[in-house]
Short mmCIF file of C-alpha atoms and ligand atoms in Angstrom, two decimals:
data_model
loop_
_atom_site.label_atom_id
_atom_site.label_comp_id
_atom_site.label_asym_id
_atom_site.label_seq_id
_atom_site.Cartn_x
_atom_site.Cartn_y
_atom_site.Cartn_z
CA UNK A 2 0.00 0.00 0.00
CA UNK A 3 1.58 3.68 -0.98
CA UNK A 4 2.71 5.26 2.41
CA UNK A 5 1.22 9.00 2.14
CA UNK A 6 3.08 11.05 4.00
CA UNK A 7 2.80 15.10 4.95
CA UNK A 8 4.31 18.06 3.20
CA UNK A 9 8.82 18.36 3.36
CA UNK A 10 10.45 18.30 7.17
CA UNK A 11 10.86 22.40 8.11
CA UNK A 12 14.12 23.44 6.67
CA UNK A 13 16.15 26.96 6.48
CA UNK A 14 16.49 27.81 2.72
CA UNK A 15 19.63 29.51 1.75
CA UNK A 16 20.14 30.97 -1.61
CA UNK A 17 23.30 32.30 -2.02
CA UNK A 18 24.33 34.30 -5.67
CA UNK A 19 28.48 33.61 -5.37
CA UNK A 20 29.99 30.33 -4.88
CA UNK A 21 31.98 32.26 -1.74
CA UNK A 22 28.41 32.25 -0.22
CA UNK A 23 27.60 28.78 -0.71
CA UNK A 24 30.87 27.96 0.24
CA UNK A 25 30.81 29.66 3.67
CA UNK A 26 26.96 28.07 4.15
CA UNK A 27 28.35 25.14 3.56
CA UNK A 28 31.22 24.97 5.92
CA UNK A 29 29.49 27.15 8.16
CA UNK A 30 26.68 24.07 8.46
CA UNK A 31 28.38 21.08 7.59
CA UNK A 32 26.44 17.93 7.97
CA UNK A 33 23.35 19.63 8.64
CA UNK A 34 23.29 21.18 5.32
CA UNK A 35 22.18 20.03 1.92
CA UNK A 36 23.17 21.19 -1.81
CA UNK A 37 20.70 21.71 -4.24
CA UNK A 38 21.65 22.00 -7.59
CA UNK A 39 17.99 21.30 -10.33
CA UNK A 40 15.98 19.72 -7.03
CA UNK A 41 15.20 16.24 -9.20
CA UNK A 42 17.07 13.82 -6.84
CA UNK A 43 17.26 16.61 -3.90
CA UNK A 44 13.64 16.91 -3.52
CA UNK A 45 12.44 13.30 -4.11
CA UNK A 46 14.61 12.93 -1.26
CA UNK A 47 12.75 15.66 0.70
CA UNK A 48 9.67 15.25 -0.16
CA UNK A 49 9.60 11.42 1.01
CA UNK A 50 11.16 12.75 4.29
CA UNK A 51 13.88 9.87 4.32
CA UNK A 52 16.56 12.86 4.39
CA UNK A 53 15.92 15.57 6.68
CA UNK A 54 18.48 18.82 6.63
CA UNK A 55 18.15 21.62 8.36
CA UNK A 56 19.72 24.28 5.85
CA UNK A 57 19.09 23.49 2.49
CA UNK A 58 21.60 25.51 -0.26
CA UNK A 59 19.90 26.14 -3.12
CA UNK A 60 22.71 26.63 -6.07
CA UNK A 61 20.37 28.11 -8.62
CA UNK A 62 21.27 31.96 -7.99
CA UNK A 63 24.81 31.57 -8.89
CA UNK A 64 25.10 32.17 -12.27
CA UNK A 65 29.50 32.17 -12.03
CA UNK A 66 28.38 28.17 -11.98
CA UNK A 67 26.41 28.52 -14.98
CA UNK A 68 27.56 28.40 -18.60
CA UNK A 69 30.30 26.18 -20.85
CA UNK A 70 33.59 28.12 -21.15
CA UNK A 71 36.07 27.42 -23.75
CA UNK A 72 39.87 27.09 -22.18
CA UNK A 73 43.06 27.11 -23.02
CA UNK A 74 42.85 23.31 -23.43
CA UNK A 75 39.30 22.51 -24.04
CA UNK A 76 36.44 22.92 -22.09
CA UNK A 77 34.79 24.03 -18.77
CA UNK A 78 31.32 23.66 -17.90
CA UNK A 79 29.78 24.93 -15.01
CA UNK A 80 28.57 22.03 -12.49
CA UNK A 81 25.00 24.01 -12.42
CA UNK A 82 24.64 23.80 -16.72
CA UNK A 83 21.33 22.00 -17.63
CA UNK A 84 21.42 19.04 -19.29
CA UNK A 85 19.32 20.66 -22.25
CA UNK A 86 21.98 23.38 -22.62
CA UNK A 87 24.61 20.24 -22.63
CA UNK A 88 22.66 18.51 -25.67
CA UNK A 89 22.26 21.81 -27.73
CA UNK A 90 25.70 23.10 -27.14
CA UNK A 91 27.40 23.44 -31.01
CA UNK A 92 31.21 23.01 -29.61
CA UNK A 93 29.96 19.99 -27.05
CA UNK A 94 27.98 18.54 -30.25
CA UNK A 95 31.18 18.92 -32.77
CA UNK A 96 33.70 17.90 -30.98
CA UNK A 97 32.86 15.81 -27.73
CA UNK A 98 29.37 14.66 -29.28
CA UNK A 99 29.79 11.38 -26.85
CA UNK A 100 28.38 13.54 -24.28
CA UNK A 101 25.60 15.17 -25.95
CA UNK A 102 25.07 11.89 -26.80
CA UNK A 103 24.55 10.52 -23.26
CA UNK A 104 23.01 13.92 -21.94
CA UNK A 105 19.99 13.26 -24.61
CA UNK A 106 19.20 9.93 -23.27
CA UNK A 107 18.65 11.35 -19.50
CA UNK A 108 15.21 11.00 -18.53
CA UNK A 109 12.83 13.05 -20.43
CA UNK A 110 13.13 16.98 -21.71
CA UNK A 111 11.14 18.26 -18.77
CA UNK A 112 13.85 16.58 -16.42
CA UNK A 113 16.88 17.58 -18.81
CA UNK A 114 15.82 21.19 -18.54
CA UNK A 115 16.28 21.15 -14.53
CA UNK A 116 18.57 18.58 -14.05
CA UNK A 117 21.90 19.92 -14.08
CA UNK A 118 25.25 18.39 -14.92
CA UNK A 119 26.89 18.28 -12.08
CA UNK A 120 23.82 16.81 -10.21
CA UNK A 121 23.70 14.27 -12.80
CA UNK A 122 26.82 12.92 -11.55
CA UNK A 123 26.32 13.03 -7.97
CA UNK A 124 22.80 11.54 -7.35
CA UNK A 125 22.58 9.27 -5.02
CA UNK A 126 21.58 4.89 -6.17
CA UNK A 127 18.03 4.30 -7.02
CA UNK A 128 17.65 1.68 -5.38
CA UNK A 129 14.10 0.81 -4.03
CA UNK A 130 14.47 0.10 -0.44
CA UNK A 131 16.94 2.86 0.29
CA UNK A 132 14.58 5.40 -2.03
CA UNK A 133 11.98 4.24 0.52
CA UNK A 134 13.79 4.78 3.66
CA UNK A 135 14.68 0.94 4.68
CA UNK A 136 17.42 0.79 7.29
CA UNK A 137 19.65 -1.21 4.82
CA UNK A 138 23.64 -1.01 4.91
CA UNK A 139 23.86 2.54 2.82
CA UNK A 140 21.31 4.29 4.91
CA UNK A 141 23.48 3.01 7.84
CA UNK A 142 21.78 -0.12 9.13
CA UNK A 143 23.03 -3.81 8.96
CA UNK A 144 21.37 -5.58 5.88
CA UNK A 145 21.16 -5.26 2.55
CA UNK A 146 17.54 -5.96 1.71
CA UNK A 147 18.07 -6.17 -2.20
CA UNK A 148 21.00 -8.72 -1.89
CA UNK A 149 18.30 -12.06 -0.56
CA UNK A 150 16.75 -14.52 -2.52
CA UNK A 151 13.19 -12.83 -2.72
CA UNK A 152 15.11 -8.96 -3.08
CA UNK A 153 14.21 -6.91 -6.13
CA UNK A 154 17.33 -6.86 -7.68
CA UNK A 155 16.61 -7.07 -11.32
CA UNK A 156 18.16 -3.21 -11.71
CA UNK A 157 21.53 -3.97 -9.26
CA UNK A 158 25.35 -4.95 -9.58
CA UNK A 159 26.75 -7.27 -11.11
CA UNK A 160 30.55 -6.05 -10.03
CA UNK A 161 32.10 -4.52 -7.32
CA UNK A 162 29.47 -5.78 -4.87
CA UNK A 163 30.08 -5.42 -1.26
CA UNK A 164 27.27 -5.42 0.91
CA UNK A 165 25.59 -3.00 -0.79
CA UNK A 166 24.12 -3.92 -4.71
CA UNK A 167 22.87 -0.63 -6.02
CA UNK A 168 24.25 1.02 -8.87
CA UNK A 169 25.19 4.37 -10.21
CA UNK A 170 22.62 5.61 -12.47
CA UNK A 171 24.02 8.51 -14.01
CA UNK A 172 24.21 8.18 -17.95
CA UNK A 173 26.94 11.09 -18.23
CA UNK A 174 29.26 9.75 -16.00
CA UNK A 175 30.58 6.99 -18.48
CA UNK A 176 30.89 9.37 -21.02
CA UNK A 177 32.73 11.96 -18.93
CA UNK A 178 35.36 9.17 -17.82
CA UNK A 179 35.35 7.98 -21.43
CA UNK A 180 36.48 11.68 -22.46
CA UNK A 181 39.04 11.61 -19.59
CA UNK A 182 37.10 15.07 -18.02
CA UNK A 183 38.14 16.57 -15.00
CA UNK A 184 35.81 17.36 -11.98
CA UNK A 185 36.50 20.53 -9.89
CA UNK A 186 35.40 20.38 -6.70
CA UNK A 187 35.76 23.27 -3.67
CA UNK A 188 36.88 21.82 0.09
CA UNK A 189 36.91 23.30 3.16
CA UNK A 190 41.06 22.69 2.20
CA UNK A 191 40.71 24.29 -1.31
CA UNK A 192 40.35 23.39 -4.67
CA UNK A 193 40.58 20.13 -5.88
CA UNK A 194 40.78 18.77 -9.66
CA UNK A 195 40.57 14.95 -10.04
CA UNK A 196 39.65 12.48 -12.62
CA UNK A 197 36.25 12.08 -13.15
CA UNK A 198 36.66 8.53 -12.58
CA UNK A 199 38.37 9.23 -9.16
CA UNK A 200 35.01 11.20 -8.12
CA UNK A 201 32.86 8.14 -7.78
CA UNK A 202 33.50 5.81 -4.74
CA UNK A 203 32.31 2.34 -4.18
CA UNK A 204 30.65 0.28 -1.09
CA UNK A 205 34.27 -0.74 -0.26
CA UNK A 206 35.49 2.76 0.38
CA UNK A 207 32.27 4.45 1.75
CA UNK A 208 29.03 2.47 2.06
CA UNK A 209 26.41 5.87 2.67
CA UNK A 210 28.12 7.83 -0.41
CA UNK A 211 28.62 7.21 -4.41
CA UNK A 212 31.34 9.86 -4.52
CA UNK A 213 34.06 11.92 -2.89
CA UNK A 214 31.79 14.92 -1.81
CA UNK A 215 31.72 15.17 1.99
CA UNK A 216 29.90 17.85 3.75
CA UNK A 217 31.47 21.54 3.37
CA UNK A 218 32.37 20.22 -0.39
CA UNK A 219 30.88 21.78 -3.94
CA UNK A 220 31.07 20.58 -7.24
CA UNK A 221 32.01 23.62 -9.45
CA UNK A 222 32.82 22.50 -12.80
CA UNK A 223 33.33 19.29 -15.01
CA UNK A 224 36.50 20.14 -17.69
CA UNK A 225 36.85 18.24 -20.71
CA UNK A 226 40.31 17.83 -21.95
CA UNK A 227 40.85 18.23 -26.05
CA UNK A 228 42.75 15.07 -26.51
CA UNK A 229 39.49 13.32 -27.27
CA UNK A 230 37.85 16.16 -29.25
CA UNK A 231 36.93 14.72 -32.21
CA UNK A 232 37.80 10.99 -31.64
CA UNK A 233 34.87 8.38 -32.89
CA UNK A 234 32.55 8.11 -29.82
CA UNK A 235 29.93 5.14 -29.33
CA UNK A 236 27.21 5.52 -26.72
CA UNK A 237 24.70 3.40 -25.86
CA UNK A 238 22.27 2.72 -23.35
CA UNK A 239 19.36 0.22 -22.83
CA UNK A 240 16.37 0.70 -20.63
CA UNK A 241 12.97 -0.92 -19.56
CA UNK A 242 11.32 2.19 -21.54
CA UNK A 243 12.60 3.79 -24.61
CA UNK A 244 10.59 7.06 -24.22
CA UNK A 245 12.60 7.63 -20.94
CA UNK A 246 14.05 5.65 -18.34
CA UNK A 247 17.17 4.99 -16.04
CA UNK A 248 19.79 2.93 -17.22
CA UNK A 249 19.73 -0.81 -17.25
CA UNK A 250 23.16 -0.75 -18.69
CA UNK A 251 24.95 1.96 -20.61
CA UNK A 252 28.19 2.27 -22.65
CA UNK A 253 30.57 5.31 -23.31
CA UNK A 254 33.52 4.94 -25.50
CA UNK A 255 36.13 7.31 -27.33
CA UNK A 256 38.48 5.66 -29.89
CA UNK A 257 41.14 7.08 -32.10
CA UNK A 258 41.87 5.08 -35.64
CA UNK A 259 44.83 4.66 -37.88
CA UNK A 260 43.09 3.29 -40.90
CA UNK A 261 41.32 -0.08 -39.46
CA UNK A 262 43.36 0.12 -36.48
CA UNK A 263 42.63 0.91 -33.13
CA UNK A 264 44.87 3.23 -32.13
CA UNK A 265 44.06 4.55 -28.75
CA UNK A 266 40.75 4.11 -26.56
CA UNK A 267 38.90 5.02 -23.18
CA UNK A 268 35.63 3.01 -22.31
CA UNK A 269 33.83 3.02 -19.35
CA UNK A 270 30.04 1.12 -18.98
CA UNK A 271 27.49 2.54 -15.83
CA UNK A 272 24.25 0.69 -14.44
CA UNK A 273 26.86 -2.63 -13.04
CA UNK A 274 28.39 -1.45 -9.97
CA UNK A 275 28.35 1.23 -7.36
CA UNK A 276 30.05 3.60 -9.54
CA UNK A 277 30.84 3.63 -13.17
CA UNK A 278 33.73 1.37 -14.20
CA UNK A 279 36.58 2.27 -16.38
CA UNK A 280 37.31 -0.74 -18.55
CA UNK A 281 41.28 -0.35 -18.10
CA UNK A 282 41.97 -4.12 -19.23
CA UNK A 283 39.59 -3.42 -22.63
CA UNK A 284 41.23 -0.80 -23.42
CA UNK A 285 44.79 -2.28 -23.12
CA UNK A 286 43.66 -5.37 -24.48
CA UNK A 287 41.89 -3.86 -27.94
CA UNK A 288 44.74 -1.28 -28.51
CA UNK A 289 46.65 -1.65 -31.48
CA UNK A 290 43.98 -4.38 -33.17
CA UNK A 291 42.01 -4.65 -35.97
CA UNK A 292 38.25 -2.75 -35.49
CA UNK A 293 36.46 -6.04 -36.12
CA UNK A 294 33.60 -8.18 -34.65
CA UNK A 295 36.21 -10.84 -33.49
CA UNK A 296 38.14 -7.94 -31.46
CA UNK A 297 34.79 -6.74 -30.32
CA UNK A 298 34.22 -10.39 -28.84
CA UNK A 299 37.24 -11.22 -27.10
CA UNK A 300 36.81 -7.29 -25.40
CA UNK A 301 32.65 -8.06 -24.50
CA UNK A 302 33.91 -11.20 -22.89
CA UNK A 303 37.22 -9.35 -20.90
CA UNK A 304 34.93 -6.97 -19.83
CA UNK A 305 32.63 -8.96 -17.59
CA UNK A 306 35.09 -11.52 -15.92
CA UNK A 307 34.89 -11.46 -12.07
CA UNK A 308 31.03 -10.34 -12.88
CA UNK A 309 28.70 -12.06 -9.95
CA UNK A 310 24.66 -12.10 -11.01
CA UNK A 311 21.83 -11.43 -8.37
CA UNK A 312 19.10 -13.54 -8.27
CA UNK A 313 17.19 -11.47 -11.13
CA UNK A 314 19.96 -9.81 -12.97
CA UNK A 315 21.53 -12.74 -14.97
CA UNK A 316 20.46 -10.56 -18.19
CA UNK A 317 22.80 -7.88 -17.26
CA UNK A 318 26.09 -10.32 -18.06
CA UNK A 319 25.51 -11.30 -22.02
CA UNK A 320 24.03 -7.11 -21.83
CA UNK A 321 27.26 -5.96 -20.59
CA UNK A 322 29.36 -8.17 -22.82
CA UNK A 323 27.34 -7.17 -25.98
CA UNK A 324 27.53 -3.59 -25.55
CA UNK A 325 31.13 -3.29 -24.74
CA UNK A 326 31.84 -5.46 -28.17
CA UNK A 327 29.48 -3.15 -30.01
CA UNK A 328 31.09 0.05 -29.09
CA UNK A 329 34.56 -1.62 -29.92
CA UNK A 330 33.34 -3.33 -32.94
CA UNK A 331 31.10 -0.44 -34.19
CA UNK A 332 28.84 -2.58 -35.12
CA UNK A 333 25.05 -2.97 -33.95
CA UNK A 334 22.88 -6.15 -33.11
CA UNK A 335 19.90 -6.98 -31.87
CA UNK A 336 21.39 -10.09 -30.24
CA UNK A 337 22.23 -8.24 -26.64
CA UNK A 338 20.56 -10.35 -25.02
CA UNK A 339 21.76 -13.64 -26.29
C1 FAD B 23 12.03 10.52 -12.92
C2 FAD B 23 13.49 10.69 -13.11
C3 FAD B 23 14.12 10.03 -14.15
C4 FAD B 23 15.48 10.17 -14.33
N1 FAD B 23 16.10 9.47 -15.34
C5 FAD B 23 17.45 9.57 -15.50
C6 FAD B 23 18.13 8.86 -16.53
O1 FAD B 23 17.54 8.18 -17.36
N2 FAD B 23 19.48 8.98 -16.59
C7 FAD B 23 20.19 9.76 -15.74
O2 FAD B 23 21.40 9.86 -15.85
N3 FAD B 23 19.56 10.45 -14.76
C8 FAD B 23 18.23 10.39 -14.63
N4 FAD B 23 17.60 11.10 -13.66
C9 FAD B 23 18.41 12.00 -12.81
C10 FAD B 23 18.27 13.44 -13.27
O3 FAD B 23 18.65 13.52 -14.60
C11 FAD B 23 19.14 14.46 -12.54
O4 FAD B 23 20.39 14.54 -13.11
C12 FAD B 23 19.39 14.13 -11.15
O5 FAD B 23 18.16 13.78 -10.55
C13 FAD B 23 19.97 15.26 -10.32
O6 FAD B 23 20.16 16.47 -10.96
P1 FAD B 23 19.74 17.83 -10.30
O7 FAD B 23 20.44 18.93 -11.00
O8 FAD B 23 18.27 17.92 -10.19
O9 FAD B 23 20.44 17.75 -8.86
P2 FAD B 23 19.84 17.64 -7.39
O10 FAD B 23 18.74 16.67 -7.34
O11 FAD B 23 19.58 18.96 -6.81
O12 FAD B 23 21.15 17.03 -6.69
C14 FAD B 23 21.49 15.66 -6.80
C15 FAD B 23 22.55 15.34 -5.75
O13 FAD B 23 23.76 15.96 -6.08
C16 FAD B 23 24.18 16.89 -5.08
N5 FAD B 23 24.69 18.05 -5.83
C17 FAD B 23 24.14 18.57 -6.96
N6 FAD B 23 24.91 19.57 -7.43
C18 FAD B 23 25.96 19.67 -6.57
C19 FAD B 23 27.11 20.51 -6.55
N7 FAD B 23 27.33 21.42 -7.48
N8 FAD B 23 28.00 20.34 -5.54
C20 FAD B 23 27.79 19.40 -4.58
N9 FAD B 23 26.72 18.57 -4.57
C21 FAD B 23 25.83 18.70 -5.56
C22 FAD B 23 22.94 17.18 -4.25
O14 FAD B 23 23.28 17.49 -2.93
C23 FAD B 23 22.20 15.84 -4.35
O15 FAD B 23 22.71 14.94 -3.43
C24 FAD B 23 16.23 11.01 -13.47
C25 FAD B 23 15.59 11.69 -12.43
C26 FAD B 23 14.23 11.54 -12.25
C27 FAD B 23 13.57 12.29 -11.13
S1 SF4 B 24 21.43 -2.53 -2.52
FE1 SF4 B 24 22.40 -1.02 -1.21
S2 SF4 B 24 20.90 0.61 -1.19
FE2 SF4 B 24 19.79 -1.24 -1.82
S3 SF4 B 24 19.01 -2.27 0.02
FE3 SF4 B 24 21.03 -3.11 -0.38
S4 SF4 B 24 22.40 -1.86 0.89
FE4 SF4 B 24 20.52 -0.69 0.61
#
């Protein structure tokens, strides 16, 4: 039966208009406070009263985190950039089109229009237990009520597990780590620029978070390096519903050619594990080869060794293997399932 519960937990509302604001809410709070960036993930959270802050930061009067920059070596976009403004951007579209790709396949335009980038890439695991406030191990309890025989786990891991199944459902994150982007993040220390890959932790490392923000931290901007601009990018992602849907399974990949030869590549897949997976041994493995189905194969089956099924999440193995030899291969099927 639907649990109907009462209007959002009393909150302060800040809304600061310079990231020096927000950054001196932010400290000045620390675990008490909350970021809002487009309110999609924020206020589902709210709303259902599983997370209850007591100042809430609302990001969306500070425009200096608005807006993609061109810089001296590529570009900068500003964490608080809609996802719409992502998908129609001309330079994003020419030259790093692997991410307007993956932008375009969030959700639906309504959401794409709030939802921002940088929230994109830091909401929290959809899993439905947590979502509905179940002590389970990432809300800090002692189970993991997905990970049983009778748990709905058709939409969880399949690698990385530990504990806790859920997975990162963010479709930009693969192709941000597939693009080797940069995330710039603000600490109560200073500034830090990391890897995007390095932004997402797993169950192993922290259990309650999916990346490396802590309280006092912001997310300014994602930078995309130019090495990539340009490369031939392959994105792909299946879902339950076509007209819009999180991730079952998605694929990201950039790869640079010398004639039929694969000459350099970055792929990363999302929707498996806690946080999206770099496919380091792929990559080594298909570089220098022939672009062919039979290079495709070999990488599809590399790419899910060590992967562990749940009870209702067999499908995601052969899914995972297929996509990953599409995007090396370059060429579609409608076998991903077989
Ligand atoms: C119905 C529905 C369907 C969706 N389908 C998809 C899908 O198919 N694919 C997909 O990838 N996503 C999907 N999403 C996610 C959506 O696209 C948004 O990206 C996501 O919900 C959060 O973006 P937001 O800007 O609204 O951030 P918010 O909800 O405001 O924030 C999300 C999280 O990030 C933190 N945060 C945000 N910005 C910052 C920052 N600058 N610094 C520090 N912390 C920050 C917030 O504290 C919060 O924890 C869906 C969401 C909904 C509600
Ligand atoms: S998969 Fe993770 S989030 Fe879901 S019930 Fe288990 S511990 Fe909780």
């Amino acid at each position: 039966m639907a649990v109907i519960r009462d209007v959002m937990p009393a909150c302060q509302l800040f809304q600061p208009t310079s990231v020096a604001d927000a950054q001196r809410l932010l400290q000045q709070h620390g675990s008490e406070a909350w970021v809002m960036a487009g309110g999609l993930d924020s206020l589902d959270w709210l709303k259902d009263r599983i997370k209850r802050p007591k100042a809430l930061v609302d990001l969306s009067g500070i425009d200096e985190l608005r807006g993609i920059r061109t810089i001296p070596d590529g570009i900068e976009i500003g964490a608080l950039t809609t996802l719409s403004e992502i998908v129609r951007h001309p330079v994003i579209k020419e030259k790093y089109g692997l991410l307007s790709q993956a932008a375009e396949l969030v959700a639906s335009p309504q959401i794409r229009n709030q939802g921002t980038l940088g929230g994109n890439v830091s909401q929290d695991a959809r899993c439905w237990y947590y979502r509905a406030g179940w002590p389970c191990y990432r809300a800090g309890g002692n189970i993991c009520y997905a990970d049983t025989p009778v748990g709905r786990n058709r939409e969880h891991a399949i690698l990385h597990a530990d504990r806790c199944v859920a997975v990162n459902p963010s479709d930009t994150a693969p192709a941000l780590i597939a693009l080797d982007a940069k995330v710039v993040v603000l600490t109560p220390k200073g500034q830090q620029v990391l890897d995007a890959e390095n932004y997402f932790v797993g169950p192993e490392l922290d259990i309650t978070r999916m990346n490396i923000l802590k309280p006092g931290y912001l997310l300014t901007a994602i930078r995309i390096p130019s090495t990539w601009a340009g490369a031939q990018f392959y994105f792909e992602k299946i879902r339950d519903r076509n007209v819009w849907d999180f991730p079952l399974l998605n694929v990201a990949s950039a790869m640079k050619m010398s004639g039929d030869t694969i000459q350099d590549l970055r792929i990363a897949v999302n929707a498996v594990a806690a946080r999206p997976l770099r496919l380091k041994a792929v990559e080594d493995s298909v570089r220098g080869k022939q672009r062919s189905s039979s290079t495709g194969e070999a990488a599809g089956n590399l790419a899910v060794q060590g992967a562990i099924p749940l009870q209702f999440n067999t499908y995601k193995i052969p899914l995972m293997r297929n996509l990953v030899k599409r995007a090396i291969s370059g060429v579609q099927e409608a076998s991903w399932a077989s």
